[in-house]
Coordinates of C-alpha atoms and ligand atoms in Angstrom, one line a residue:
M68 CA -56.8 -39.6 -81.4
K69 CA -53.6 -39.8 -79.2
L70 CA -54.5 -38.1 -76.0
I71 CA -54.7 -40.4 -73.2
R72 CA -52.6 -39.1 -70.1
S73 CA -52.6 -39.5 -66.7
G74 CA -52.5 -37.0 -63.9
L75 CA -54.5 -34.2 -65.8
L76 CA -56.1 -32.2 -63.4
L77 CA -58.5 -29.8 -65.1
G78 CA -59.5 -26.6 -63.1
L79 CA -57.9 -28.1 -59.9
G80 CA -56.7 -24.5 -59.5
A81 CA -60.3 -23.2 -59.4
L82 CA -61.3 -25.8 -56.9
L83 CA -58.2 -24.7 -54.7
A84 CA -59.3 -21.2 -55.0
A85 CA -63.0 -22.1 -53.9
C86 CA -63.9 -20.2 -56.8
G87 CA -67.9 -19.4 -56.7
G88 CA -68.1 -20.8 -60.5
G89 CA -68.1 -19.1 -63.7
G90 CA -64.6 -17.4 -63.2
G91 CA -66.5 -14.0 -63.3
D92 CA -66.9 -12.3 -66.5
G93 CA -64.2 -9.7 -65.9
S94 CA -66.5 -7.1 -67.2
S95 CA -67.9 -3.9 -65.7
L96 CA -69.6 -3.0 -68.8
P97 CA -73.2 -1.5 -68.7
P98 CA -76.2 -3.9 -69.7
P99 CA -76.9 -3.3 -73.5
A100 CA -79.4 -0.7 -74.5
G101 CA -81.5 -2.9 -76.0
G102 CA -81.5 -5.5 -78.8
G103 CA -78.4 -7.6 -79.4
G104 CA -80.2 -10.6 -78.0
G105 CA -79.9 -9.4 -74.4
G106 CA -81.7 -11.4 -71.8
S107 CA -84.2 -13.0 -74.5
G108 CA -82.2 -16.3 -74.9
S109 CA -82.0 -16.3 -78.6
L110 CA -78.7 -16.3 -80.2
P111 CA -78.0 -13.8 -82.9
P112 CA -78.4 -15.2 -86.6
P113 CA -75.3 -17.1 -87.7
A114 CA -74.7 -14.8 -90.6
S115 CA -74.5 -11.8 -88.8
A116 CA -71.3 -13.2 -87.0
P117 CA -68.2 -11.4 -87.5
S118 CA -64.9 -13.1 -88.1
L119 CA -63.5 -14.1 -84.7
A120 CA -59.7 -13.5 -86.3
T121 CA -60.4 -10.1 -87.5
T122 CA -62.2 -9.1 -84.5
L123 CA -59.4 -10.1 -81.9
A124 CA -56.7 -8.8 -84.3
A125 CA -58.5 -5.3 -83.8
R126 CA -59.1 -5.6 -80.3
Y127 CA -55.5 -6.5 -79.4
G128 CA -54.4 -4.0 -82.0
V129 CA -51.9 -6.5 -84.0
V130 CA -52.3 -6.9 -87.8
D131 CA -52.5 -10.5 -88.7
Y132 CA -52.6 -11.7 -85.2
P133 CA -52.7 -15.5 -85.3
V134 CA -56.1 -17.0 -84.3
G135 CA -55.7 -20.7 -84.6
A136 CA -57.6 -23.9 -84.5
A137 CA -56.2 -27.5 -84.0
I138 CA -57.4 -29.6 -87.1
E139 CA -57.3 -33.2 -88.7
A140 CA -57.4 -33.7 -92.5
G141 CA -61.2 -34.0 -92.0
S142 CA -61.4 -30.2 -91.2
L143 CA -60.2 -29.1 -94.9
A144 CA -63.7 -30.0 -96.1
G145 CA -67.3 -29.3 -95.1
T146 CA -68.3 -27.0 -92.1
D147 CA -65.1 -26.7 -90.5
R148 CA -63.5 -25.5 -93.7
T149 CA -66.0 -22.7 -94.0
L150 CA -65.3 -22.0 -90.3
L151 CA -61.6 -21.9 -90.8
L152 CA -61.8 -19.7 -93.9
K153 CA -64.0 -17.1 -92.1
H154 CA -62.7 -17.2 -88.6
F155 CA -59.4 -18.4 -88.0
S156 CA -55.9 -17.1 -89.2
S157 CA -53.8 -20.0 -88.0
I158 CA -53.9 -23.8 -87.9
T159 CA -52.1 -26.4 -85.6
A160 CA -52.0 -29.9 -86.6
E161 CA -53.8 -32.0 -83.9
N162 CA -52.0 -35.2 -84.7
A163 CA -49.9 -34.9 -88.2
M164 CA -46.8 -33.4 -87.1
K165 CA -46.3 -35.5 -83.8
P166 CA -43.2 -37.6 -84.1
D167 CA -45.0 -41.1 -84.2
T168 CA -46.8 -39.8 -87.6
V169 CA -43.6 -37.8 -89.1
W170 CA -41.3 -40.7 -88.5
P171 CA -42.9 -43.9 -87.2
N172 CA -41.1 -47.2 -86.5
A173 CA -40.7 -49.6 -89.7
P174 CA -43.6 -51.8 -90.2
G175 CA -43.4 -54.5 -87.9
S176 CA -40.3 -53.3 -85.9
S177 CA -39.8 -51.7 -82.6
T178 CA -36.4 -50.7 -83.2
Q179 CA -35.9 -49.6 -86.7
P180 CA -37.4 -46.2 -88.0
A181 CA -39.3 -46.3 -91.1
P182 CA -37.0 -45.9 -94.1
Q183 CA -38.8 -42.3 -94.9
A184 CA -40.4 -39.5 -93.2
N185 CA -44.1 -39.4 -93.5
F186 CA -44.6 -35.8 -94.1
A187 CA -47.5 -36.2 -96.3
P188 CA -50.4 -35.7 -93.6
G189 CA -48.7 -32.5 -92.3
D190 CA -48.2 -31.1 -95.7
A191 CA -51.8 -31.5 -96.6
L192 CA -52.6 -29.1 -93.5
V193 CA -49.8 -26.9 -94.3
D194 CA -50.6 -26.5 -97.8
F195 CA -54.1 -25.6 -96.9
A196 CA -53.3 -22.8 -94.6
F197 CA -50.7 -21.1 -96.8
A198 CA -53.1 -21.5 -99.6
N199 CA -55.7 -19.7 -98.0
G200 CA -53.3 -16.7 -96.3
M201 CA -53.2 -18.6 -92.9
E202 CA -50.2 -19.3 -90.5
V203 CA -49.2 -22.8 -89.1
R204 CA -48.1 -23.4 -85.3
G205 CA -45.9 -26.4 -85.2
H206 CA -46.6 -29.2 -82.6
A207 CA -44.9 -31.0 -81.5
L208 CA -41.1 -31.7 -81.9
L209 CA -41.0 -34.0 -78.8
W210 CA -43.8 -35.4 -76.9
H211 CA -43.4 -38.7 -74.6
Q212 CA -46.9 -39.8 -75.7
T213 CA -46.0 -40.1 -79.5
A214 CA -42.2 -41.2 -79.3
P215 CA -41.6 -44.2 -81.5
S216 CA -39.6 -46.9 -79.8
W217 CA -36.9 -46.8 -82.5
F218 CA -35.7 -43.3 -80.7
F219 CA -34.4 -45.4 -77.8
A220 CA -33.2 -48.6 -79.3
G221 CA -29.7 -49.5 -78.9
D222 CA -27.2 -51.1 -76.3
Q223 CA -27.4 -49.5 -73.1
G224 CA -24.5 -51.6 -71.7
N225 CA -22.0 -48.6 -72.8
P226 CA -24.1 -45.7 -71.3
V227 CA -22.1 -43.1 -72.9
N228 CA -22.4 -44.4 -76.5
Y229 CA -26.0 -45.1 -76.1
R230 CA -26.9 -41.6 -74.9
A231 CA -24.8 -40.2 -77.7
L232 CA -26.9 -42.5 -80.1
V233 CA -30.2 -41.3 -78.7
Q234 CA -28.7 -38.0 -78.9
Q235 CA -27.9 -38.0 -82.3
R236 CA -31.6 -39.4 -83.5
L237 CA -33.0 -36.5 -81.7
R238 CA -30.9 -34.1 -83.4
D239 CA -31.4 -35.7 -86.9
Y240 CA -35.0 -35.8 -86.4
I241 CA -35.4 -32.1 -85.2
F242 CA -33.3 -30.9 -88.3
A243 CA -35.3 -33.0 -90.6
V244 CA -38.7 -31.7 -89.4
I245 CA -37.7 -28.0 -88.8
Q246 CA -36.0 -27.9 -92.2
H247 CA -39.0 -29.6 -93.9
W248 CA -41.5 -27.0 -92.6
P249 CA -39.4 -23.8 -92.9
N250 CA -42.3 -21.1 -93.0
I251 CA -44.1 -21.8 -89.8
Y252 CA -44.2 -19.3 -86.9
A253 CA -43.6 -21.3 -83.9
W254 CA -42.7 -24.8 -82.5
D255 CA -43.6 -26.5 -79.6
V256 CA -40.1 -28.0 -79.4
V257 CA -41.2 -30.1 -76.1
N258 CA -44.5 -30.9 -74.8
E259 CA -45.5 -31.7 -71.4
V260 CA -42.1 -32.3 -70.0
A261 CA -42.9 -30.9 -66.6
T262 CA -44.0 -33.5 -63.6
D263 CA -47.6 -33.0 -62.5
T264 CA -46.3 -32.9 -58.8
A265 CA -46.8 -29.5 -57.2
N266 CA -43.6 -27.6 -56.6
A267 CA -41.5 -30.7 -57.1
A268 CA -37.8 -31.2 -56.2
N269 CA -37.1 -32.6 -59.6
P270 CA -39.5 -30.5 -61.7
Y271 CA -39.2 -32.7 -64.7
R272 CA -41.5 -35.7 -65.8
T273 CA -39.4 -38.6 -65.0
D274 CA -41.7 -41.3 -66.8
S275 CA -41.0 -39.8 -70.1
P276 CA -39.0 -42.4 -72.5
W277 CA -36.7 -39.1 -73.2
Y278 CA -35.8 -38.9 -69.4
I279 CA -35.2 -42.7 -69.2
A280 CA -32.9 -42.8 -72.1
Y281 CA -31.0 -39.9 -71.0
S282 CA -30.7 -41.1 -67.4
V283 CA -29.0 -44.2 -68.4
G284 CA -25.8 -45.0 -66.5
G285 CA -26.7 -42.3 -63.9
A286 CA -26.4 -39.2 -66.1
D287 CA -28.9 -36.4 -65.8
G288 CA -32.3 -37.4 -67.6
S289 CA -33.4 -33.8 -67.9
Q290 CA -30.7 -33.2 -70.5
Y291 CA -32.8 -34.0 -73.5
V292 CA -34.9 -30.7 -73.0
R293 CA -32.0 -28.7 -73.2
D294 CA -30.7 -30.7 -76.3
A295 CA -34.1 -30.3 -78.2
F296 CA -33.9 -26.7 -77.7
L297 CA -30.2 -26.3 -78.9
F298 CA -30.9 -28.5 -81.8
A299 CA -33.8 -26.7 -82.6
T300 CA -31.8 -23.3 -82.3
Q301 CA -29.3 -24.7 -84.7
A302 CA -32.1 -26.3 -86.9
R303 CA -33.8 -22.9 -87.2
A304 CA -30.3 -21.2 -88.0
S305 CA -29.6 -23.8 -90.9
I306 CA -33.0 -22.3 -92.9
G307 CA -31.9 -18.6 -92.0
R308 CA -34.7 -18.3 -89.7
N309 CA -34.6 -16.9 -86.0
D310 CA -36.6 -15.9 -82.7
S311 CA -38.5 -12.9 -84.8
N312 CA -40.1 -15.4 -87.1
M313 CA -39.9 -18.7 -85.6
K314 CA -40.5 -19.1 -81.9
L315 CA -39.0 -22.1 -80.2
M316 CA -41.7 -23.1 -77.4
L317 CA -42.1 -25.0 -74.0
N318 CA -45.7 -26.2 -74.2
D319 CA -47.6 -27.7 -71.2
Y320 CA -50.9 -27.9 -69.3
N321 CA -52.1 -26.8 -66.0
T322 CA -49.9 -23.9 -66.0
E323 CA -52.9 -22.2 -64.3
L324 CA -52.2 -24.1 -61.4
A325 CA -49.5 -22.6 -59.3
G326 CA -47.6 -25.8 -58.2
K327 CA -47.3 -27.1 -61.8
R328 CA -46.6 -23.8 -63.0
A329 CA -43.5 -23.4 -60.8
N330 CA -42.2 -26.5 -62.3
V331 CA -42.7 -25.3 -65.9
L332 CA -40.9 -22.2 -64.9
R333 CA -37.8 -23.9 -63.6
I334 CA -37.6 -25.9 -66.8
V335 CA -37.8 -22.6 -68.8
Q336 CA -35.0 -21.2 -66.6
D337 CA -33.1 -24.2 -67.1
V338 CA -33.0 -23.9 -70.9
M339 CA -32.3 -20.1 -70.5
N340 CA -29.2 -21.0 -68.3
A341 CA -28.1 -23.9 -70.2
G342 CA -25.1 -21.8 -71.9
T343 CA -25.0 -24.0 -74.8
G344 CA -26.7 -21.7 -77.3
A345 CA -30.2 -23.1 -76.7
D346 CA -32.6 -20.6 -77.5
I347 CA -36.2 -20.6 -75.8
D348 CA -38.7 -18.1 -76.9
G349 CA -41.7 -18.7 -74.7
V350 CA -44.2 -20.6 -73.1
G351 CA -47.4 -22.4 -74.9
H352 CA -50.2 -22.7 -72.2
Q353 CA -52.5 -25.6 -73.1
F354 CA -55.2 -24.1 -70.9
H355 CA -57.5 -27.0 -71.3
L356 CA -60.2 -25.8 -68.6
Q357 CA -63.4 -26.3 -67.2
L358 CA -66.3 -24.2 -66.1
N359 CA -64.8 -23.2 -62.8
A360 CA -61.5 -22.2 -64.1
D361 CA -59.7 -19.2 -62.1
V362 CA -59.2 -16.5 -64.6
A363 CA -56.8 -14.7 -62.0
Q364 CA -54.6 -17.8 -62.0
V365 CA -54.7 -17.9 -65.9
T366 CA -53.4 -14.3 -66.0
A367 CA -50.8 -15.1 -63.2
A368 CA -49.6 -17.8 -65.7
L369 CA -49.1 -15.4 -68.3
V370 CA -47.7 -12.9 -66.0
A371 CA -45.2 -15.5 -64.6
V372 CA -43.7 -16.3 -67.9
E373 CA -43.2 -12.5 -68.5
G374 CA -41.4 -12.0 -65.3
L375 CA -38.6 -14.7 -66.6
G376 CA -37.1 -11.7 -68.7
G377 CA -35.6 -12.6 -71.9
N378 CA -38.5 -11.4 -74.1
L379 CA -40.3 -14.6 -73.6
V380 CA -43.8 -14.7 -75.2
N381 CA -46.9 -16.6 -74.2
H382 CA -49.1 -18.7 -76.9
V383 CA -52.3 -20.0 -76.0
T384 CA -52.0 -23.3 -77.8
E385 CA -55.0 -25.8 -76.9
L386 CA -58.0 -23.7 -75.5
D387 CA -61.1 -25.4 -74.8
V388 CA -63.5 -25.2 -71.8
S389 CA -65.3 -28.7 -70.8
I390 CA -68.6 -27.9 -69.8
Y391 CA -68.2 -30.2 -66.8
T392 CA -66.7 -29.3 -63.4
D393 CA -65.0 -32.4 -62.6
P394 CA -63.3 -33.1 -59.3
G395 CA -59.7 -33.7 -59.3
N396 CA -60.3 -37.5 -58.7
C397 CA -62.2 -37.8 -62.1
F398 CA -58.6 -37.6 -63.9
S399 CA -57.2 -40.4 -61.9
Q400 CA -60.4 -42.7 -61.8
R401 CA -61.8 -41.7 -65.2
S402 CA -65.1 -43.1 -64.2
I403 CA -68.5 -41.4 -63.5
P404 CA -68.7 -40.9 -60.7
P405 CA -66.4 -39.0 -59.4
C406 CA -66.4 -37.6 -63.0
M407 CA -69.8 -35.8 -63.8
A408 CA -72.7 -37.4 -65.3
D409 CA -73.4 -37.1 -69.1
Y410 CA -75.6 -34.1 -70.0
G411 CA -76.4 -35.8 -73.2
A412 CA -77.0 -33.9 -76.4
S413 CA -78.5 -30.9 -74.9
P414 CA -76.7 -29.2 -72.2
P415 CA -78.5 -26.9 -69.7
Q416 CA -78.5 -23.1 -70.9
S417 CA -77.0 -22.3 -67.5
V418 CA -73.9 -24.2 -68.5
L419 CA -73.6 -22.8 -71.7
S420 CA -74.0 -19.3 -70.3
D421 CA -71.5 -20.0 -67.8
Q422 CA -69.2 -21.2 -70.5
A423 CA -69.5 -18.0 -72.6
R424 CA -68.9 -15.9 -69.3
L425 CA -65.7 -17.5 -68.7
Y426 CA -64.7 -17.4 -72.6
R427 CA -65.3 -13.8 -72.4
A428 CA -63.1 -13.4 -69.2
L429 CA -60.5 -15.4 -70.8
F430 CA -60.0 -13.4 -74.0
N431 CA -60.1 -10.2 -71.9
A432 CA -57.2 -11.9 -70.0
F433 CA -55.4 -12.7 -73.2
N434 CA -55.3 -9.2 -74.2
R435 CA -51.7 -8.4 -73.2
P436 CA -48.6 -7.6 -75.4
S437 CA -46.9 -11.2 -74.3
V438 CA -49.4 -13.1 -75.8
T439 CA -48.8 -13.2 -79.4
S440 CA -50.9 -16.3 -80.5
V441 CA -54.3 -17.8 -79.4
T442 CA -55.4 -21.5 -80.5
T443 CA -58.6 -23.5 -79.6
W444 CA -58.1 -27.4 -79.7
G445 CA -60.7 -27.9 -82.5
V446 CA -63.0 -25.8 -84.6
A447 CA -66.3 -26.8 -83.8
D448 CA -67.9 -29.1 -81.0
N449 CA -68.4 -31.6 -83.8
H450 CA -65.0 -32.8 -83.2
T451 CA -63.3 -32.5 -79.7
W452 CA -61.1 -35.0 -77.4
L453 CA -63.2 -34.2 -74.7
N454 CA -65.6 -36.5 -76.1
S455 CA -63.4 -39.3 -74.7
F456 CA -61.4 -37.7 -72.2
P457 CA -61.7 -38.0 -69.4
V458 CA -64.5 -40.2 -69.8
T459 CA -66.6 -41.0 -72.8
R460 CA -69.4 -38.2 -72.5
T461 CA -70.7 -35.8 -74.6
N462 CA -68.9 -32.3 -74.4
R463 CA -69.1 -28.9 -76.0
P464 CA -66.2 -27.2 -75.3
L465 CA -65.5 -24.8 -78.2
L466 CA -67.0 -21.6 -79.8
F467 CA -69.1 -23.1 -82.5
D468 CA -71.6 -25.9 -82.0
T469 CA -72.1 -29.2 -83.7
A470 CA -73.5 -27.9 -86.7
G471 CA -70.9 -25.1 -86.8
D472 CA -73.1 -22.2 -85.8
P473 CA -71.7 -19.8 -83.2
K474 CA -72.7 -20.3 -79.7
W475 CA -73.2 -18.0 -76.8
A476 CA -69.3 -18.4 -76.1
F477 CA -68.5 -16.9 -79.3
W478 CA -70.8 -13.9 -79.3
A479 CA -69.3 -13.4 -75.7
V480 CA -66.0 -13.2 -77.1
V481 CA -66.6 -10.9 -80.2
D482 CA -69.2 -8.6 -78.6
P483 CA -68.1 -7.2 -75.2
N484 CA -71.8 -5.6 -75.0
I485 CA -73.9 -8.8 -75.7
A486 CA -75.7 -9.9 -72.7
I487 CA -75.3 -13.5 -72.0
P488 CA -78.9 -15.2 -70.9
Ligands
LIG258 C1 -52.1 -32.5 -75.3 C2 -51.4 -32.6 -76.5 C3 -52.4 -32.4 -77.9 C4 -53.5 -33.4 -77.9 C5 -54.3 -33.0 -76.5 C6 -55.6 -33.9 -76.5 O1 -52.7 -31.6 -74.8 O2 -50.6 -31.7 -76.3 O3 -51.6 -32.7 -78.9 O4 -53.0 -34.6 -78.0 O5 -53.4 -33.7 -75.4 O6 -55.8 -34.4 -77.7

């Protein structure tokens, strides 16, 4: 997996808010009248689990509401496949649609693109989804961590020509990919383009190779973001799609932290105000959270996007809840300590219960008309990037356990009355 990044401060918002842990379950429901596993500590039988997607579609009042999971090819078989078919109505390619997979460098070269695109890994996931009546979210047309170097090759001695060359490559790439997968309902046009510096004077990430390439000769490095949305808008029109059936999104992490969120919102407004015909339809909130996440700040992120106008939608794109409550310096030092010690294969019940309460509150928070898609970053705890980020350590961040059985987190989401032990 390509997932190493610096500066990710999971859950820092909760620390800043001095949250008392758990985030509250957001529920004032009475305790269950008996049964339902209330207080007994025993999970309901897996076979009695309702479909997650069907349950949420009913609760949110939207037919075919996309409830997604990020997947690799391995999820097309075995337990993951069974879970996908029962519980999910959408998929995201964890890696198969990223630029370094779709159009890598030519073998042995750092300046030439491969002669042909490599659509096959993404096709396999898309074919599976469509064959089974599921939708597909596109992730991601542009991300600094997966940008093959051929995009940026060329003579920088003539900055104007160089910039035009890079710009043309971006346009050609976006057209090729959007036209290859015409029937997906949303694209993360850009991923993680905002800086982590809270309330920054320049809201853009300046260490992106895209920003750096566009800056050659002293030009405005941030222009690549508006260009990406312009080219995506044009490519979408070229296949007869529009903002009603293919959303063009800006995706980022830590939007639940006010200072990062401010940067994201400014970039969205820059695209909205570009005046070039570039369309932007919403914000993808990754929501890689940990147990002390502040649900009020999650809601604030959704509300803030609504407040920008323009009929923007919110997508929850990469939801998971780490069972650890790491301090901020864990994500810069990436060692134990300051990261919390490994719980090992059997994390305490109290932790899984806190996770369940947080998941319940989150899915309640997502129940607003602007939130039109929710995706977890993985299917079940057998496969999660959080086993190696921010340190190598057992994590259990999803709704299904390593055997594919529903966890307390699952039951807390689908059954508002179930008592969590
Ligand atoms: C980011 C990216 C995802 C994925 C995760 C970690 O959130 O957007 O594509 O790589 O990191 O796996």
